[in-house]
Coordinates of C-alpha atoms and ligand atoms in Angstrom, one line a residue:
X1 CA 0.0 0.0 0.0
X2 CA 1.4 3.4 -0.9
X3 CA 1.0 6.2 1.6
X4 CA -1.1 9.1 0.5
X5 CA 1.0 12.2 0.1
X6 CA 0.4 14.8 2.9
X7 CA -2.1 17.5 2.1
X8 CA -1.0 21.1 1.7
X9 CA -2.9 22.1 4.8
X10 CA -1.1 19.4 6.8
X11 CA 2.3 20.6 5.6
X12 CA 1.4 24.2 6.5
X13 CA 0.2 23.2 10.0
X14 CA 3.4 21.2 10.5
X15 CA 5.5 24.2 9.6
X16 CA 3.5 26.6 11.8
X17 CA 3.8 24.1 14.7
X18 CA 7.5 24.0 14.4
X19 CA 7.7 27.8 14.3
X20 CA 5.4 28.1 17.3
X21 CA 7.6 25.7 19.3
X22 CA 10.5 28.1 18.8
X23 CA 8.6 30.4 21.0
X24 CA 10.3 33.7 21.0
X25 CA 9.9 34.7 17.4
X26 CA 6.1 34.7 17.0
X27 CA 4.6 34.7 13.5
X28 CA 2.1 37.6 13.4
X29 CA 0.6 36.4 10.2
X30 CA -0.7 33.3 11.7
X31 CA -3.4 35.3 13.6
X32 CA -4.6 36.7 10.3
X33 CA -5.6 33.3 8.9
X34 CA -9.2 32.6 8.2
X35 CA -11.0 31.2 11.2
X36 CA -11.6 27.7 10.0
X37 CA -8.0 27.3 9.2
X38 CA -6.8 28.8 12.4
X39 CA -9.1 26.5 14.4
X40 CA -7.5 23.7 12.4
X41 CA -4.1 24.8 13.4
X42 CA -5.0 25.2 17.1
X43 CA -6.4 21.7 17.2
X44 CA -3.1 20.3 16.1
X45 CA -0.8 22.1 18.4
X46 CA 1.1 20.4 21.2
X47 CA 0.9 22.1 24.5
X48 CA 4.1 24.3 24.3
X49 CA 3.1 25.5 20.8
X50 CA -0.5 26.3 22.0
X51 CA 1.1 28.2 24.9
X52 CA 3.3 30.2 22.6
X53 CA 0.4 30.9 20.2
X54 CA -1.7 32.2 23.1
X55 CA 1.0 34.2 24.7
X56 CA 1.7 36.1 21.5
X57 CA -1.9 36.5 20.4
X58 CA -2.7 40.1 19.6
X59 CA -5.2 41.5 22.1
X60 CA -8.0 42.1 19.4
X61 CA -8.3 38.4 18.9
X62 CA -9.3 37.6 22.4
X63 CA -12.8 38.8 22.2
X64 CA -15.3 38.4 19.4
X65 CA -17.0 41.8 19.8
X66 CA -14.0 43.9 19.0
X67 CA -12.3 41.5 16.7
X68 CA -12.3 41.5 13.0
X69 CA -13.9 38.6 11.2
X70 CA -10.5 37.3 10.2
X71 CA -10.0 36.1 13.7
X72 CA -13.3 34.6 14.5
X73 CA -15.9 33.8 12.0
X74 CA -16.6 30.1 12.0
X75 CA -17.7 28.2 9.0
X76 CA -21.3 28.2 10.2
X77 CA -21.2 32.0 10.1
X78 CA -21.7 32.2 13.9
X79 CA -19.1 33.9 15.9
X80 CA -17.4 32.2 18.8
X81 CA -14.9 33.8 21.2
X82 CA -11.4 32.6 20.5
X83 CA -11.2 31.9 24.3
X84 CA -13.7 29.1 23.9
X85 CA -11.7 27.4 21.2
X86 CA -8.5 27.7 23.2
X87 CA -10.2 26.6 26.5
X88 CA -11.5 23.4 24.9
X89 CA -8.1 22.8 23.3
X90 CA -6.5 22.9 26.8
X91 CA -9.1 20.6 28.1
X92 CA -8.4 18.2 25.3
X93 CA -4.7 18.2 25.9
X94 CA -5.3 17.7 29.6
X95 CA -7.6 14.7 28.8
X96 CA -5.1 13.1 26.5
X97 CA -2.4 13.3 29.1
X98 CA -4.3 12.5 32.3
X99 CA -7.4 10.7 31.2
X100 CA -7.9 9.4 34.7
X101 CA -8.1 12.9 36.2
X102 CA -10.3 14.7 33.9
X103 CA -13.5 13.8 35.6
X104 CA -12.4 15.0 39.0
X105 CA -12.0 18.6 37.7
X106 CA -14.7 21.2 37.6
X107 CA -15.8 21.7 33.9
X108 CA -15.5 25.4 34.3
X109 CA -11.8 25.1 35.5
X110 CA -9.0 27.0 33.9
X111 CA -7.6 24.1 32.0
X112 CA -4.5 25.9 30.9
X113 CA -3.5 26.6 34.4
X114 CA -4.3 23.1 35.5
X115 CA -2.4 21.7 32.6
X116 CA 0.8 23.4 33.5
X117 CA 0.4 22.9 37.2
X118 CA 0.1 19.2 36.8
X119 CA 2.9 19.2 34.2
X120 CA 5.2 20.9 36.7
X121 CA 4.2 18.4 39.4
X122 CA 5.2 15.6 37.0
X123 CA 8.5 17.2 36.2
X124 CA 9.2 17.7 39.9
X125 CA 8.4 14.1 40.8
X126 CA 10.6 12.9 38.0
X127 CA 13.4 15.3 39.1
X128 CA 13.1 14.1 42.7
X129 CA 13.8 10.5 41.5
X130 CA 17.0 11.7 39.8
X131 CA 18.1 13.8 42.7
X132 CA 17.6 10.9 45.1
X133 CA 20.2 8.8 43.3
X134 CA 23.4 8.6 45.3
X135 CA 25.4 9.5 42.2
X136 CA 23.5 12.7 41.6
X137 CA 25.7 15.7 42.2
X138 CA 24.5 18.2 39.6
X139 CA 22.2 21.2 39.7
X140 CA 18.5 20.6 40.1
X141 CA 17.7 23.1 37.5
X142 CA 19.7 21.3 34.8
X143 CA 18.0 17.9 35.4
X144 CA 16.7 16.7 32.1
X145 CA 13.0 16.3 31.7
X146 CA 12.3 12.8 30.2
X147 CA 11.0 12.3 26.6
X148 CA 8.1 10.7 28.1
X149 CA 7.0 14.1 29.3
X150 CA 8.3 16.2 26.5
X151 CA 6.5 14.0 24.0
X152 CA 3.3 15.7 25.2
X153 CA 4.4 19.2 25.2
X154 CA 6.7 19.5 22.2
X155 CA 6.7 16.8 19.6
X156 CA 5.4 13.4 19.0
X157 CA 8.9 12.1 18.5
X158 CA 10.7 14.5 20.7
X159 CA 14.1 12.9 20.2
X160 CA 14.2 14.2 16.6
X161 CA 14.5 17.7 17.8
X162 CA 18.1 18.4 18.6
X163 CA 18.1 22.0 19.6
X164 CA 15.0 21.9 21.7
X165 CA 14.9 24.5 24.3
X166 CA 12.8 22.6 26.7
X167 CA 15.0 19.7 27.9
X168 CA 16.1 21.3 31.2
X169 CA 13.9 21.6 34.3
X170 CA 14.7 25.3 34.6
X171 CA 13.0 26.1 31.3
X172 CA 9.8 24.6 32.6
X173 CA 9.8 26.6 35.8
X174 CA 10.7 29.8 34.0
X175 CA 8.0 29.4 31.4
X176 CA 5.1 27.8 33.4
X177 CA 6.0 28.7 37.0
X178 CA 3.3 31.4 37.0
X179 CA 0.6 28.8 36.5
X180 CA 1.6 26.8 39.6
X181 CA -0.7 27.2 42.6
X182 CA -0.3 23.8 44.3
X183 CA 2.9 21.8 44.7
X184 CA 4.1 18.7 46.5
X185 CA 7.8 18.5 47.2
X186 CA 10.0 15.7 48.5
X187 CA 12.9 16.4 50.8
X188 CA 15.6 16.1 48.2
X189 CA 14.1 19.0 46.4
X190 CA 13.7 21.2 49.4
X191 CA 16.9 23.1 48.7
X192 CA 17.7 26.7 48.0
X193 CA 17.9 26.1 44.3
X194 CA 14.3 25.0 44.2
X195 CA 13.3 28.3 45.9
X196 CA 15.0 30.1 43.0
X197 CA 13.2 27.9 40.4
X198 CA 9.9 28.8 42.1
X199 CA 10.5 32.5 42.1
X200 CA 7.7 33.2 39.6
X201 CA 5.1 30.9 41.4
X202 CA 2.5 32.1 43.8
X203 CA 1.6 29.0 45.7
X204 CA -1.7 28.5 47.5
X205 CA -1.1 24.9 48.6
X206 CA 2.3 23.4 49.6
X207 CA 2.8 19.8 50.7
X208 CA 6.2 19.0 52.1
X209 CA 7.1 15.3 52.5
X210 CA 9.9 13.6 54.4
X211 CA 11.6 16.7 55.8
X212 CA 13.5 15.1 58.5
X213 CA 16.9 16.6 58.4
X214 CA 18.1 20.0 59.5
X215 CA 19.5 20.8 56.1
X216 CA 16.1 20.9 54.5
X217 CA 14.6 23.2 57.2
X218 CA 16.0 26.5 56.0
X219 CA 15.1 26.0 52.3
X220 CA 11.6 24.9 53.4
X221 CA 11.1 28.1 55.4
X222 CA 12.5 30.2 52.5
X223 CA 9.8 28.6 50.3
X224 CA 7.2 29.5 52.9
X225 CA 8.1 33.1 53.2
X226 CA 8.4 33.4 49.4
X227 CA 4.8 32.3 49.1
X228 CA 3.6 33.9 52.4
X229 CA 1.1 36.2 50.7
X230 CA -0.7 33.5 48.7
X231 CA -0.4 30.4 50.8
X232 CA -3.6 29.1 52.3
X233 CA -2.9 25.4 52.8
X234 CA 0.2 23.9 54.3
X235 CA 0.8 20.2 54.7
X236 CA 3.7 18.2 56.3
X237 CA 3.7 14.4 55.7
X238 CA 6.3 12.1 57.1
X239 CA 8.2 15.0 58.6
X240 CA 10.1 15.4 61.8
X241 CA 8.9 18.6 63.3
X242 CA 11.3 19.7 66.0
X243 CA 10.7 22.6 68.3
X244 CA 13.1 24.8 66.3
X245 CA 11.6 23.7 62.9
X246 CA 8.1 24.5 64.1
X247 CA 9.3 27.9 65.3
X248 CA 11.0 28.6 62.0
X249 CA 7.8 27.6 60.0
X250 CA 5.6 29.9 62.1
X251 CA 8.1 32.7 61.8
X252 CA 8.3 32.4 58.1
X253 CA 4.5 32.6 57.8
X254 CA 4.4 35.9 59.7
X255 CA 5.8 39.0 58.4
X256 CA 7.9 40.8 61.0
X257 CA 5.7 42.6 63.5
X258 CA 2.6 42.1 61.4
X259 CA 0.8 39.2 62.9
X260 CA -1.1 38.0 59.9
X261 CA -1.0 35.1 57.6
X262 CA -3.6 33.7 55.2
X263 CA -3.2 30.1 56.2
X264 CA -6.5 28.4 56.3
X265 CA -5.5 24.8 56.6
X266 CA -2.6 23.5 58.6
X267 CA -2.1 19.8 58.2
X268 CA 0.4 17.4 59.8
X269 CA 0.2 13.7 59.1
X270 CA 2.3 10.7 59.9
X271 CA 5.0 12.9 61.3
X272 CA 6.6 13.3 64.6
X273 CA 5.9 16.4 66.5
X274 CA 8.6 16.8 69.1
X275 CA 8.0 19.8 71.2
X276 CA 8.2 20.3 74.9
X277 CA 4.7 21.2 76.0
X278 CA 6.1 23.0 79.0
X279 CA 8.1 25.2 76.7
X280 CA 6.1 25.1 73.5
X281 CA 7.6 27.5 71.0
X282 CA 6.0 30.9 71.4
X283 CA 5.9 31.3 67.7
X284 CA 3.7 28.2 67.5
X285 CA 1.4 29.3 70.2
X286 CA 1.1 32.7 68.7
X287 CA 0.4 31.1 65.3
X288 CA -2.5 29.1 66.7
X289 CA -3.7 32.1 68.6
X290 CA -3.4 34.8 66.1
X291 CA -4.1 33.4 62.6
X292 CA -7.6 34.7 62.0
X293 CA -7.9 32.8 58.8
X294 CA -7.2 29.4 60.3
X295 CA -10.1 27.0 59.5
X296 CA -8.8 23.6 59.8
X297 CA -6.1 22.1 61.9
X298 CA -5.0 18.5 61.5
X299 CA -2.5 16.5 63.6
X300 CA -3.1 13.0 62.4
X301 CA -0.9 10.1 63.4
X302 CA 1.8 12.5 64.7
X303 CA 2.8 11.0 68.1
X304 CA 1.1 13.8 70.0
X305 CA 1.2 13.0 73.7
X306 CA -1.5 14.1 76.1
X307 CA 0.4 17.2 77.1
X308 CA 0.8 18.6 73.6
X309 CA -2.7 17.7 72.8
X310 CA -3.9 19.5 75.9
X311 CA -1.7 22.5 75.0
X312 CA -3.1 22.7 71.5
X313 CA -6.7 22.3 72.8
X314 CA -6.3 25.0 75.5
X315 CA -4.6 27.4 73.1
X316 CA -7.3 27.1 70.5
X317 CA -10.0 27.4 73.3
X318 CA -8.4 30.6 74.4
X319 CA -7.9 32.1 71.0
X320 CA -11.5 32.4 70.1
X321 CA -10.5 31.6 66.6
X322 CA -12.8 30.8 63.7
X323 CA -11.6 27.2 63.5
X324 CA -14.1 24.8 62.0
X325 CA -12.2 21.5 61.8
X326 CA -9.9 20.0 64.4
X327 CA -8.4 16.5 63.7
X328 CA -6.2 15.0 66.3
X329 CA -6.9 11.4 65.2
X330 CA -4.6 8.4 65.5
X331 CA -2.4 9.7 68.2
X332 CA -3.0 6.9 70.6
X333 CA -3.0 8.8 73.9
X334 CA -5.9 9.0 76.2
X335 CA -5.8 12.5 77.5
X336 CA -9.1 14.2 77.9
X337 CA -9.5 13.2 81.6
X338 CA -6.3 15.1 82.4
X339 CA -7.9 18.3 81.1
X340 CA -9.8 20.5 83.4
X341 CA -12.5 22.3 81.5
X342 CA -13.6 25.5 82.9
X343 CA -17.2 26.0 83.6
X344 CA -19.1 26.3 80.4
X345 CA -21.1 29.4 81.2
X346 CA -18.0 31.5 82.0
X347 CA -16.1 30.3 79.0
X348 CA -19.0 31.0 76.6
X349 CA -19.7 34.3 78.0
X350 CA -16.1 35.4 77.8
X351 CA -16.2 34.4 74.2
X352 CA -13.5 31.8 74.8
X353 CA -14.9 28.6 73.3
X354 CA -14.5 26.6 70.2
X355 CA -17.7 28.3 69.1
X356 CA -17.1 27.8 65.4
X357 CA -15.9 24.3 65.5
X358 CA -18.0 22.0 63.3
X359 CA -15.9 18.9 63.0
X360 CA -13.9 17.2 65.7
X361 CA -11.9 14.0 64.9
X362 CA -10.7 12.1 67.9
X363 CA -10.5 8.7 66.2
X364 CA -8.0 6.2 67.5
X365 CA -6.8 8.0 70.6
X366 CA -7.3 5.3 73.2
X367 CA -9.9 7.4 74.9
X368 CA -11.5 5.4 77.7
X369 CA -14.8 5.9 79.6
X370 CA -13.3 8.6 81.8
X371 CA -12.2 10.6 78.8
X372 CA -15.7 10.2 77.4
X373 CA -17.1 11.8 80.5
X374 CA -14.7 14.7 80.2
X375 CA -15.5 14.9 76.5
X376 CA -19.2 15.3 77.2
X377 CA -18.2 18.4 79.3
X378 CA -15.9 19.6 76.5
X379 CA -18.7 19.3 73.9
X380 CA -20.5 22.1 75.6
X381 CA -17.7 24.4 74.7
X382 CA -18.4 23.5 71.1
X383 CA -21.9 24.7 70.6
X384 CA -21.7 24.4 66.8
X385 CA -20.3 20.9 66.6
X386 CA -21.9 18.9 63.8
X387 CA -19.5 16.0 63.3
X388 CA -17.7 13.9 65.9
X389 CA -15.5 10.9 65.1
X390 CA -14.8 8.8 68.2
X391 CA -14.1 5.5 66.3
X392 CA -11.5 3.2 67.6
X393 CA -11.6 4.4 71.2
X394 CA -12.5 1.9 74.0
X395 CA -15.1 4.1 75.6
X396 CA -17.4 1.2 76.5
X397 CA -21.0 1.6 77.7
X398 CA -20.1 4.1 80.4
X399 CA -18.6 6.2 77.7
X400 CA -21.7 6.1 75.6
X401 CA -23.8 7.0 78.7
X402 CA -21.7 10.2 79.0
X403 CA -22.9 11.0 75.5
X404 CA -26.4 10.2 76.5
X405 CA -26.2 12.7 79.3
X406 CA -24.8 15.2 76.8
X407 CA -27.7 14.7 74.5
X408 CA -30.2 14.9 77.4
X409 CA -28.8 18.2 78.6
X410 CA -28.5 19.5 75.0
X411 CA -31.5 18.3 73.1
X412 CA -31.0 21.0 70.5
X413 CA -27.4 20.0 69.8
X414 CA -26.6 20.4 66.1
X415 CA -24.5 17.2 66.2
X416 CA -25.6 15.3 63.1
X417 CA -22.7 12.9 62.3
X418 CA -21.4 10.5 64.9
X419 CA -19.0 7.7 64.5
X420 CA -18.8 5.1 67.3
X421 CA -17.2 2.4 65.3
X422 CA -15.2 -0.1 67.3
X423 CA -15.7 1.6 70.7
X424 CA -16.2 -1.7 72.7
X425 CA -19.9 -0.9 73.1
X426 CA -22.5 -3.6 74.1
X427 CA -26.1 -3.9 73.1
X428 CA -27.3 -2.4 76.4
X429 CA -25.4 0.9 76.0
X430 CA -26.4 1.2 72.3
X431 CA -30.1 0.5 72.9
X432 CA -30.1 3.1 75.7
X433 CA -28.4 5.5 73.3
X434 CA -30.7 4.9 70.4
X435 CA -33.7 5.4 72.7
X436 CA -32.3 8.8 73.8
X437 CA -31.7 9.8 70.2
X438 CA -35.4 9.3 69.4
X439 CA -36.2 12.1 71.9
X440 CA -33.7 14.8 70.7
X441 CA -34.9 17.7 68.5
X442 CA -32.4 17.3 65.7
X443 CA -31.9 13.6 64.9
X444 CA -28.6 12.3 63.6
X445 CA -28.1 12.0 59.9
X446 CA -25.1 9.7 60.0
X447 CA -24.4 7.1 62.6
X448 CA -21.9 4.3 62.7
X449 CA -21.9 1.7 65.5
X450 CA -20.1 -0.7 63.3
X451 CA -17.6 -3.2 64.7
X452 CA -19.1 -3.4 68.2
X453 CA -20.4 -6.8 69.4
X454 CA -24.0 -5.8 69.8
X455 CA -25.8 -9.0 68.7
X456 CA -29.3 -9.4 67.3
X457 CA -31.1 -7.7 70.2
X458 CA -30.1 -4.3 69.0
X459 CA -32.2 -4.7 65.8
X460 CA -35.5 -3.5 67.3
X461 CA -34.0 -0.3 68.7
X462 CA -32.3 0.5 65.4
X463 CA -35.5 0.2 63.6
X464 CA -37.7 2.0 66.1
X465 CA -35.6 5.0 66.8
X466 CA -33.3 5.6 64.0
X467 CA -34.2 4.4 60.6
X468 CA -37.0 6.9 60.1
X469 CA -34.7 9.9 60.3
X470 CA -31.2 8.7 59.4
X471 CA -29.5 9.3 56.0
X472 CA -26.6 7.0 56.4
X473 CA -26.3 4.1 58.8
X474 CA -23.3 1.8 59.3
X475 CA -24.0 -1.4 61.2
X476 CA -21.3 -3.5 59.7
X477 CA -20.0 -6.3 61.8
X478 CA -22.2 -6.0 64.8
X479 CA -23.2 -9.6 65.0
X480 CA -26.8 -9.3 63.8
X481 CA -27.0 -12.8 62.4
X482 CA -30.2 -14.2 60.8
X483 CA -32.2 -13.4 63.9
X484 CA -31.2 -9.8 63.8
X485 CA -32.2 -9.4 60.1
X486 CA -35.5 -11.1 60.7
X487 CA -36.2 -8.7 63.5
X488 CA -35.1 -5.7 61.3
X489 CA -37.4 -6.9 58.6
X490 CA -40.3 -7.4 61.0
X491 CA -40.1 -3.9 62.4
X492 CA -39.8 -2.4 58.9
X493 CA -43.4 -1.3 58.1
X494 CA -43.3 2.3 57.2
X495 CA -41.4 4.0 54.4
X496 CA -37.8 4.9 55.1
X497 CA -37.9 8.2 53.5
X498 CA -34.5 9.6 54.2
X499 CA -32.1 6.6 54.1
X500 CA -29.5 7.1 51.4
X501 CA -26.9 4.6 52.4
X502 CA -26.7 1.5 54.7
X503 CA -23.8 -0.8 55.5
X504 CA -24.9 -4.2 56.8
X505 CA -21.7 -6.1 55.8
X506 CA -20.1 -8.8 57.8
X507 CA -23.2 -9.8 59.8
X508 CA -23.5 -13.4 58.7
X509 CA -27.3 -13.0 58.1
X510 CA -27.6 -15.6 55.3
X511 CA -30.9 -15.6 53.4
X512 CA -32.5 -13.3 56.0
X513 CA -30.2 -10.5 54.8
X514 CA -31.7 -10.8 51.4
X515 CA -35.2 -11.0 52.8
X516 CA -34.6 -7.8 54.8
X517 CA -33.1 -6.0 51.8
X518 CA -35.8 -7.0 49.4
X519 CA -38.3 -5.5 51.9
X520 CA -36.2 -2.4 52.4
X521 CA -35.4 -1.4 48.9
X522 CA -39.0 -0.7 47.8
X523 CA -39.6 1.3 51.0
X524 CA -36.5 3.5 50.6
X525 CA -37.0 5.8 47.6
X526 CA -33.7 7.7 48.3
X527 CA -31.5 4.7 48.9
X528 CA -28.3 5.0 46.7
X529 CA -25.8 2.6 48.3
X530 CA -26.1 -0.7 50.1
X531 CA -23.1 -2.7 51.3
X532 CA -24.3 -6.2 52.0
X533 CA -20.9 -8.0 51.5
X534 CA -19.9 -11.0 53.6
X535 CA -23.2 -12.1 54.8
X536 CA -23.2 -15.8 53.8
X537 CA -26.1 -15.1 51.3
X538 CA -27.0 -18.2 49.3
X539 CA -27.5 -18.2 45.5
X540 CA -31.3 -17.6 45.7
X541 CA -30.7 -14.2 47.3
X542 CA -29.7 -12.7 44.1
X543 CA -33.0 -13.5 42.3
X544 CA -34.9 -12.2 45.3
X545 CA -33.1 -8.9 45.2
X546 CA -33.6 -8.7 41.4
X547 CA -37.4 -9.0 41.9
X548 CA -37.3 -6.3 44.5
X549 CA -35.2 -4.0 42.4
X550 CA -37.6 -4.4 39.5
X551 CA -40.6 -3.4 41.7
X552 CA -38.8 -0.5 43.4
X553 CA -38.8 3.0 41.9
X554 CA -35.7 4.1 43.7
X555 CA -32.4 5.3 42.6
X556 CA -30.1 2.6 43.8
X557 CA -26.6 3.0 42.4
X558 CA -24.6 0.2 44.1
X559 CA -25.5 -3.0 45.9
X560 CA -22.3 -4.7 47.1
X561 CA -22.7 -8.5 47.3
X562 CA -19.0 -9.5 47.4
X563 CA -18.1 -12.2 49.7
X564 CA -21.4 -14.0 49.5
X565 CA -22.2 -17.4 48.0
X566 CA -24.6 -16.0 45.5
X567 CA -23.3 -17.1 42.2
X568 CA -23.9 -20.5 40.9
X569 CA -23.1 -21.8 37.5
X570 CA -26.8 -22.0 36.5
X571 CA -27.1 -18.3 37.0
X572 CA -26.0 -16.3 34.0
X573 CA -25.3 -13.1 35.9
X574 CA -24.0 -11.2 32.9
X575 CA -27.7 -10.6 32.0
X576 CA -28.3 -9.3 35.5
X577 CA -25.4 -6.9 35.2
X578 CA -26.9 -5.8 31.9
X579 CA -30.4 -5.4 33.3
X580 CA -29.6 -3.5 36.4
X581 CA -27.5 -0.5 35.6
X582 CA -27.1 3.0 36.8
X583 CA -25.5 5.4 34.4
X584 CA -24.0 2.6 32.5
X585 CA -22.4 1.0 35.6
X586 CA -23.7 -2.3 37.0
X587 CA -25.7 -1.9 40.2
X588 CA -24.7 -5.3 41.6
X589 CA -21.1 -5.7 42.8
X590 CA -20.8 -9.5 42.6
X591 CA -18.2 -11.8 43.9
X592 CA -15.9 -12.9 41.0
X593 CA -16.1 -16.7 40.7
X594 CA -12.5 -17.1 41.8
X595 CA -13.2 -15.5 45.2
X596 CA -16.6 -17.0 45.8
X597 CA -16.8 -20.1 47.9
X598 CA -15.2 -23.3 46.8
X599 CA -18.3 -25.6 46.1
X600 CA -19.6 -23.1 43.6
X601 CA -16.3 -22.5 42.1
X602 CA -15.4 -25.8 40.6
X603 CA -18.7 -26.7 39.0
X604 CA -18.6 -27.1 35.2
Ligands
NAG701 C1 -12.2 15.3 84.0 O1 -11.8 14.0 84.5 C2 -11.2 14.0 85.7 C3 -10.9 12.6 86.0 O2 -11.9 11.7 85.8 C4 -12.1 14.7 86.7 O3 -11.4 14.7 88.0 C5 -12.5 16.1 86.3 O4 -13.3 16.6 87.2 C6 -13.1 16.0 85.0 N1 -13.4 17.4 84.5 C7 -14.5 17.7 84.0 C8 -14.7 19.1 83.8 O5 -15.4 16.9 83.8
NAG702 C1 -10.9 10.8 61.3 O1 -9.6 10.4 61.2 C2 -9.4 9.1 60.7 C3 -8.0 8.7 60.8 O2 -7.1 9.8 60.5 C4 -9.9 9.1 59.3 O3 -9.8 7.8 58.7 C5 -11.4 9.5 59.3 O4 -11.9 9.5 58.0 C6 -11.6 10.8 59.9 N1 -13.0 11.0 60.2 C7 -13.6 12.1 59.6 C8 -15.1 12.2 59.9 O5 -13.1 12.9 58.9
NAG703 C1 -18.9 -1.1 55.1 O1 -18.2 -1.6 56.2 C2 -17.0 -2.4 55.9 C3 -16.4 -2.9 57.2 O2 -16.3 -1.9 58.1 C4 -16.0 -1.5 55.1 O3 -14.9 -2.3 54.8 C5 -16.7 -1.1 53.9 O4 -15.8 -0.2 53.1 C6 -18.0 -0.3 54.2 N1 -18.7 0.0 53.0 C7 -18.9 1.2 52.5 C8 -19.7 1.2 51.2 O5 -18.5 2.1 53.0

């Protein structure tokens, strides 16, 4: 077969593309091309060429109202702003390069900005790998960007281009740095040279990872002060935060004598936080105290001991800040009972409270029943609290009774989201709790009591007091068994109008699980997600659920059936997957035959 010769248009576009890639000598004539040709050119440009095209575009071509027809008329005769054409080209380039990310971006986003931001992150990640090699001794800015990346922004076959300007990292930062708003940096790149490279960037979000040695501290702080005016979110992951490092961080965020900073989110995760609570760095205290913009503070999995946690708590309590989220999860120290809460009335009237706090995460802190008692006092200092995560704390039934007394004293509490997963609760405590909840003014919307050994007796209370108002319920792994599901089904007589998701996994309910679900589904018009995995459901369950889905008029998106014995060789479940779909995705998540139980596996 002979190859067709290239068309004239193709050759012209190729030539324009090469010229545009050169960058600094723009071709004014290109902007005078008729619109349909110009759109053709734009559609074929790699990212760097499109960038140069746009950078040198004469002002008159940006807007259709002022522009001459030469810039804008489309073949249909309608006019379309050049901006639209360019915007969709950037979106297309983004989609080609990161197909997996395109759906997580707002359609109205600035695709050009996102393109270069993501591009620079790719370059930086690649450079970090190079810089990490023990043999690396060169300059960061001269690290070569790989062909794998350059292929997207310059040429299909980038290696053909010998005198390409864009091989070195420095070119990318010089050219695209102004688009960078968000960056994640590894320790090896926390060096003074990187601060130079980032001179043109105005970062809003900075994530620093693995900063553990002294030598990275100064450059990190330089980076912070360089971006002080724009930075709103700062994260440290796997870092070692010594007293002096913390002081230096806080100092670089503050301009001398002007105690302001725009930080909204301060996030420390999987790091060690080594400060002496008796001599906490004043800069840190003053940071927590004075940053008016601070909205969320996270110290997750950061070896906080009870003294530091207490210091942070009392500082925030005194600061009357506008904090809305506080997360001190996974620090494994019970500590609330060592805290003396002042009387609520005096603290609220003096304005010293966590008045604006909406979300508190205390998950995984080894809080015990005494801590829970103190917590129920502490909660009254947080009159706006909507979400409380206590999962993974052994508070036991006395702990839940402290919460009961909180709800009794505060029937109008806005608390709507409560996680009591794995809290060593028993059926007595939970039944008492559920009965109390049915008397409060604002019922919970989300509740998890998963992973507590409650048994089947809890079923009645769940159905009576809760299911009528709740939106999301997690009762996974509470030992319901067939008896529990039978009871749930028996009590289910009215419509469950608000329920959107329910997790009943790991309850060994067998066929009764399916019976309960097939009764629930038609009664729950808003139900979107059901996790019924690992319930020993036999094959006939599937047909029962199909019947129920056919008769329901709901909006179920996902019914997880993994880990059940519900596939047998006689059932052709591909037709089921075809029949029950939501937006093209199958509703049933079925066990794959290789993971289902052995007897059903080996049948011909
Ligand atoms: C906190 O707990 C301790 C120990 O149980 C107790 O002595 C103290 O009175 C409690 N404080 C408040 C305000 O509940
Ligand atoms: C609380 O923190 C844990 C562990 O860090 C996390 O898994 C969980 O999602 C958090 N809870 C909320 C409500 O954000
Ligand atoms: C339901 O609970 C199980 C066990 O806790 C958990 O693994 C699963 O992710 C939950 N399902 C959903 C949909 O959240």
